[in-house]
Amino acid sequence: MAAEALLEVADLSKDYGPVRAVDRVSFTVHRGEIVGLLGPNGAGKSTAMRVLVGYQVPSGGAVHLAGGEVFREGARVKRSLGYLPENMPLYPEMRVDEYLAMVGRLKRLDARALPAALTRVRTMLDLEAMWRRPCGQLSRGYRQRVGLAQCLIADPPLLVLDEPTSGLDPNQIAELRRLLEHWRAQKGILLSTHILAEALLLCDRVLILSRGRLVASGSPKAFAGRDAAAPVATVVTIRGGRGRPLESFRGAEEPLTERQEGDGGLWRIEGRLARAGRLALMAYLAERGWDVVEWNAGLSALEEMFRRVTLESAPPGED
Ligand code: ATP
């Protein structure tokens, strides 16, 4: 893993009156990794994100980004991150292109850089069809894409995404996962989710928050403990590739089955895979242009861990 720290959060706290929503939370996000902020409803995920990106004033602690300290240095530093809030506020009458141009100017892109940046995000997030529509007419999926476009307009090294898959359909989730994998190579990504399967699929590391406190952190594999090495029942639904999906796949520990589902180009792969096999299958499918529509794998050990630490609110654990 690259050692460059893009985000360093130290002892961050946030009080709303008598409620301590975030309680002395510390962690780091490096370039090249996706870190998942997990926790039950009300755990403090959104608050932690709002504070660490500088949208709200903290009650204590410090946050360093590539360019400096967020609360002391303000706007200049904030340009080195892209933030997707939980509910993306958009001006309903403003067209998508106008809105993104405005964000680009706010992020100090000059008149020469702005057109290229707009073209880049329009293509990357497939916004052509909605480009000149008012934001108020967008579906949930397109609102989310416009939200991601505004994160990426100035090509920042760090992305902070609050529940980026919430409200998206399975195809949109698969597409977003592909984009996240793509961005991971050059950036650091912090995302929040309460979907454990998503964290296992996407994240190199997860941080579990409970009642504002960081109660555990580590790789999803470490959470799953020794069970991670044991194969678990896995069902994957895919589409969009050519030929038979498993034609040349050699990464499974045990034989897998594949069968076509109806006539819509969907295939279902089933079998028992350990973590290495799951990762190999993911990479294999992505390389051959298959879109993962749904991915189900036995998660009992991680689920168990999540339940235990969030119910107990134990002191922070390490990898
Ligand atoms: P969810 O998964 O439901 O979005 P979360 O983990 O993001 O939850 P937060 O929304 O950060 O949790 O809430 C953490 C705590 O802070 C909760 O007790 C919540 O009621 C409280 N809280 C959040 N925002 C405010 C606010 N503006 N004023 C007062 N209390 C707030």
Coordinates of N, CA and C in Angstrom, one line a residue, residues 44-149:
G44 N -22.9 8.2 13.9 CA -22.1 9.4 13.7 C -21.3 9.5 12.4
K45 N -21.6 8.6 11.5 CA -20.8 8.6 10.2 C -21.0 9.9 9.5
S46 N -22.2 10.3 9.2 CA -22.4 11.5 8.5 C -21.8 12.7 9.2
T47 N -22.0 12.8 10.5 CA -21.5 13.9 11.2 C -19.9 13.9 11.1
A48 N -19.3 12.8 11.3 CA -17.9 12.7 11.2 C -17.4 13.3 9.8
M49 N -18.1 12.8 8.8 CA -17.7 13.3 7.4 C -17.9 14.8 7.2
R50 N -19.1 15.3 7.7 CA -19.4 16.7 7.5 C -18.3 17.6 8.2
V51 N -17.9 17.1 9.4 CA -16.9 17.8 10.2 C -15.5 17.7 9.5
L52 N -15.2 16.5 9.1 CA -13.8 16.4 8.6 C -13.6 17.0 7.3
V53 N -14.7 17.3 6.5 CA -14.5 18.0 5.2 C -14.6 19.5 5.4
G54 N -14.9 19.9 6.7 CA -14.9 21.4 7.0 C -16.3 22.0 6.8
Y55 N -17.3 21.2 6.6 CA -18.7 21.8 6.5 C -19.2 22.2 7.8
Q56 N -18.8 21.6 8.9 CA -19.2 21.9 10.2 C -18.0 22.1 11.1
V57 N -18.2 22.9 12.1 CA -17.1 23.2 13.0 C -17.0 22.1 14.0
P58 N -15.8 21.6 14.3 CA -15.6 20.5 15.2 C -15.7 21.0 16.7
S59 N -16.0 20.1 17.6 CA -15.9 20.6 19.0 C -14.5 20.3 19.5
G60 N -13.7 19.5 18.8 CA -12.3 19.2 19.2 C -11.6 18.4 18.1
G61 N -10.3 18.4 18.2 CA -9.5 17.6 17.3 C -9.0 18.4 16.0
A62 N -8.3 17.6 15.2 CA -7.7 18.3 14.0 C -7.8 17.3 12.8
V63 N -7.9 17.9 11.6 CA -7.9 17.2 10.3 C -6.9 17.7 9.4
H64 N -6.0 16.9 8.9 CA -5.0 17.3 7.9 C -5.3 16.7 6.6
L65 N -5.3 17.5 5.6 CA -5.4 17.0 4.2 C -4.0 17.3 3.5
A66 N -3.9 16.9 2.2 CA -2.7 17.1 1.5 C -2.1 18.5 1.7
G67 N -3.0 19.5 1.6 CA -2.5 20.9 1.6 C -2.4 21.6 3.0
G68 N -2.8 21.0 4.1 CA -2.7 21.6 5.4 C -3.9 21.2 6.3
E69 N -4.1 22.0 7.3 CA -5.1 21.7 8.3 C -6.5 22.3 7.9
V70 N -7.5 21.5 7.9 CA -8.8 22.0 7.4 C -9.4 23.2 8.1
F71 N -9.4 23.2 9.4 CA -10.1 24.2 10.1 C -9.3 25.5 10.2
R72 N -8.0 25.4 10.1 CA -7.2 26.7 10.1 C -7.1 27.3 8.7
E73 N -6.9 26.4 7.7 CA -6.5 26.9 6.4 C -7.7 27.0 5.4
G74 N -8.8 26.4 5.7 CA -10.0 26.6 5.0 C -10.0 26.2 3.5
A75 N -10.5 27.2 2.7 CA -10.9 26.9 1.3 C -9.8 26.3 0.5
R76 N -8.6 26.8 0.7 CA -7.4 26.3 -0.1 C -7.2 24.8 0.1
V77 N -7.3 24.4 1.3 CA -7.1 23.0 1.7 C -8.3 22.1 1.2
K78 N -9.5 22.7 1.3 CA -10.7 21.9 0.9 C -10.7 21.6 -0.6
R79 N -10.0 22.4 -1.4 CA -9.9 22.0 -2.8 C -9.3 20.7 -3.1
S80 N -8.5 20.2 -2.1 CA -7.9 18.9 -2.4 C -8.8 17.7 -2.0
L81 N -10.1 18.0 -1.8 CA -11.0 16.8 -1.6 C -12.3 17.1 -2.4
G82 N -12.9 15.9 -2.7 CA -14.3 16.0 -3.2 C -15.2 15.3 -2.2
Y83 N -16.3 16.0 -1.9 CA -17.2 15.5 -0.9 C -18.6 15.3 -1.5
L84 N -19.1 14.1 -1.3 CA -20.5 13.8 -1.7 C -21.3 13.7 -0.4
P85 N -22.2 14.7 -0.2 CA -23.0 14.6 1.1 C -24.1 13.5 0.9
E86 N -24.7 13.2 2.1 CA -25.7 12.1 2.1 C -26.9 12.5 1.2
N87 N -27.4 13.7 1.3 CA -28.5 14.1 0.4 C -27.9 15.3 -0.4
M88 N -27.6 15.0 -1.7 CA -26.9 16.0 -2.5 C -27.8 17.2 -2.7
P89 N -27.4 18.4 -2.2 CA -28.3 19.6 -2.5 C -28.0 20.1 -3.9
L90 N -29.0 20.2 -4.8 CA -28.8 20.7 -6.1 C -29.8 21.9 -6.3
Y91 N -29.4 22.9 -7.1 CA -30.4 24.0 -7.4 C -31.3 23.5 -8.5
P92 N -32.6 23.4 -8.2 CA -33.5 22.7 -9.1 C -33.6 23.4 -10.5
E93 N -33.5 24.7 -10.5 CA -33.7 25.4 -11.8 C -32.4 25.4 -12.6
M94 N -31.3 25.1 -12.0 CA -30.0 25.2 -12.7 C -29.7 24.0 -13.5
R95 N -29.2 24.1 -14.8 CA -29.0 23.0 -15.6 C -27.7 22.3 -15.1
V96 N -27.6 21.0 -15.4 CA -26.5 20.2 -14.9 C -25.1 20.8 -15.4
D97 N -25.0 21.2 -16.7 CA -23.8 21.8 -17.1 C -23.5 23.1 -16.4
E98 N -24.5 23.9 -16.2 CA -24.3 25.2 -15.5 C -23.8 24.9 -14.1
Y99 N -24.5 24.0 -13.4 CA -24.1 23.7 -12.0 C -22.7 23.2 -11.9
L100 N -22.3 22.3 -12.8 CA -20.9 21.8 -12.7 C -19.9 22.8 -13.1
A101 N -20.3 23.7 -14.0 CA -19.4 24.8 -14.3 C -19.2 25.7 -13.1
M102 N -20.3 26.0 -12.4 CA -20.2 26.8 -11.2 C -19.3 26.2 -10.2
V103 N -19.5 24.9 -9.9 CA -18.6 24.2 -9.0 C -17.2 24.3 -9.4
G104 N -16.9 24.1 -10.7 CA -15.6 24.2 -11.2 C -14.9 25.5 -11.0
R105 N -15.7 26.6 -11.2 CA -15.2 27.9 -10.9 C -14.9 28.1 -9.4
L106 N -15.9 27.6 -8.6 CA -15.7 27.7 -7.1 C -14.4 27.0 -6.7
K107 N -14.1 25.9 -7.4 CA -12.9 25.2 -7.1 C -11.6 25.8 -7.8
R108 N -11.8 27.0 -8.4 CA -10.7 27.7 -8.9 C -10.2 27.1 -10.2
L109 N -11.0 26.4 -11.0 CA -10.5 26.0 -12.3 C -10.6 27.2 -13.2
D110 N -9.5 27.5 -14.0 CA -9.6 28.7 -14.8 C -10.3 28.4 -16.1
A111 N -10.5 29.5 -16.9 CA -11.3 29.4 -18.1 C -10.7 28.4 -19.1
R112 N -9.4 28.2 -19.1 CA -8.8 27.2 -20.0 C -9.0 25.8 -19.5
A113 N -8.9 25.5 -18.2 CA -9.0 24.2 -17.7 C -10.5 23.7 -17.5
L114 N -11.4 24.6 -17.4 CA -12.8 24.3 -17.1 C -13.5 23.4 -18.2
P115 N -13.4 23.8 -19.5 CA -14.1 23.0 -20.5 C -13.6 21.6 -20.5
A116 N -12.3 21.3 -20.4 CA -11.8 20.0 -20.4 C -12.3 19.2 -19.2
A117 N -12.3 19.9 -18.0 CA -12.8 19.2 -16.8 C -14.3 18.8 -16.9
L118 N -15.1 19.7 -17.5 CA -16.5 19.4 -17.7 C -16.6 18.2 -18.7
T119 N -15.9 18.2 -19.7 CA -16.0 17.1 -20.7 C -15.6 15.8 -20.0
R120 N -14.5 15.8 -19.2 CA -14.0 14.6 -18.5 C -15.1 14.0 -17.6
V121 N -15.8 14.9 -16.7 CA -16.8 14.3 -15.8 C -18.0 13.9 -16.6
R122 N -18.4 14.6 -17.6 CA -19.6 14.3 -18.4 C -19.4 12.9 -19.0
T123 N -18.2 12.6 -19.5 CA -18.0 11.3 -20.1 C -17.8 10.2 -19.0
M124 N -17.1 10.5 -18.0 CA -16.8 9.5 -17.0 C -18.1 9.1 -16.3
L125 N -19.0 10.0 -16.0 CA -20.2 9.6 -15.3 C -21.4 9.5 -16.2
D126 N -21.1 9.4 -17.5 CA -22.2 9.2 -18.5 C -23.4 10.1 -18.3
L127 N -23.1 11.4 -18.4 CA -24.1 12.4 -18.1 C -24.7 13.1 -19.4
E128 N -24.2 12.6 -20.6 CA -24.6 13.2 -21.8 C -26.1 13.5 -21.9
A129 N -26.9 12.4 -21.6 CA -28.4 12.5 -21.8 C -29.0 13.6 -20.9
M130 N -28.4 14.0 -19.8 CA -29.0 14.9 -18.9 C -28.3 16.2 -18.8
W131 N -27.3 16.4 -19.7 CA -26.3 17.5 -19.6 C -27.0 18.9 -19.5
R132 N -28.0 19.1 -20.3 CA -28.7 20.4 -20.4 C -30.0 20.4 -19.7
R133 N -30.3 19.4 -18.9 CA -31.6 19.3 -18.1 C -31.4 20.1 -16.8
P134 N -32.5 20.7 -16.3 CA -32.5 21.3 -15.0 C -32.3 20.2 -13.9
C135 N -31.5 20.5 -12.9 CA -31.2 19.5 -11.9 C -32.5 19.0 -11.2
G136 N -33.5 19.8 -11.1 CA -34.7 19.4 -10.5 C -35.4 18.3 -11.2
Q137 N -35.1 18.0 -12.4 CA -35.7 16.9 -13.2 C -35.0 15.6 -13.1
L138 N -33.9 15.5 -12.3 CA -33.1 14.3 -12.4 C -33.6 13.2 -11.5
S139 N -33.4 12.0 -11.9 CA -33.8 10.8 -11.1 C -32.7 10.7 -10.0
R140 N -33.0 9.9 -9.0 CA -32.1 9.7 -7.9 C -30.7 9.3 -8.4
G141 N -30.7 8.3 -9.3 CA -29.4 7.8 -9.9 C -28.6 9.0 -10.5
Y142 N -29.3 9.8 -11.3 CA -28.6 10.9 -12.0 C -28.1 12.0 -11.0
R143 N -29.0 12.2 -10.0 CA -28.5 13.2 -8.9 C -27.2 12.7 -8.3
Q144 N -27.1 11.4 -8.1 CA -25.9 10.8 -7.5 C -24.8 11.0 -8.4
R145 N -25.0 10.8 -9.7 CA -23.9 11.0 -10.7 C -23.4 12.4 -10.8
V146 N -24.4 13.3 -10.7 CA -24.0 14.8 -10.7 C -23.2 15.1 -9.4
G147 N -23.7 14.5 -8.3 CA -22.9 14.6 -7.1 C -21.5 14.2 -7.2
L148 N -21.3 13.0 -7.8 CA -20.0 12.5 -8.0 C -19.2 13.4 -9.0
A149 N -19.9 13.9 -10.0 CA -19.2 14.8 -11.0 C -18.7 16.0 -10.3

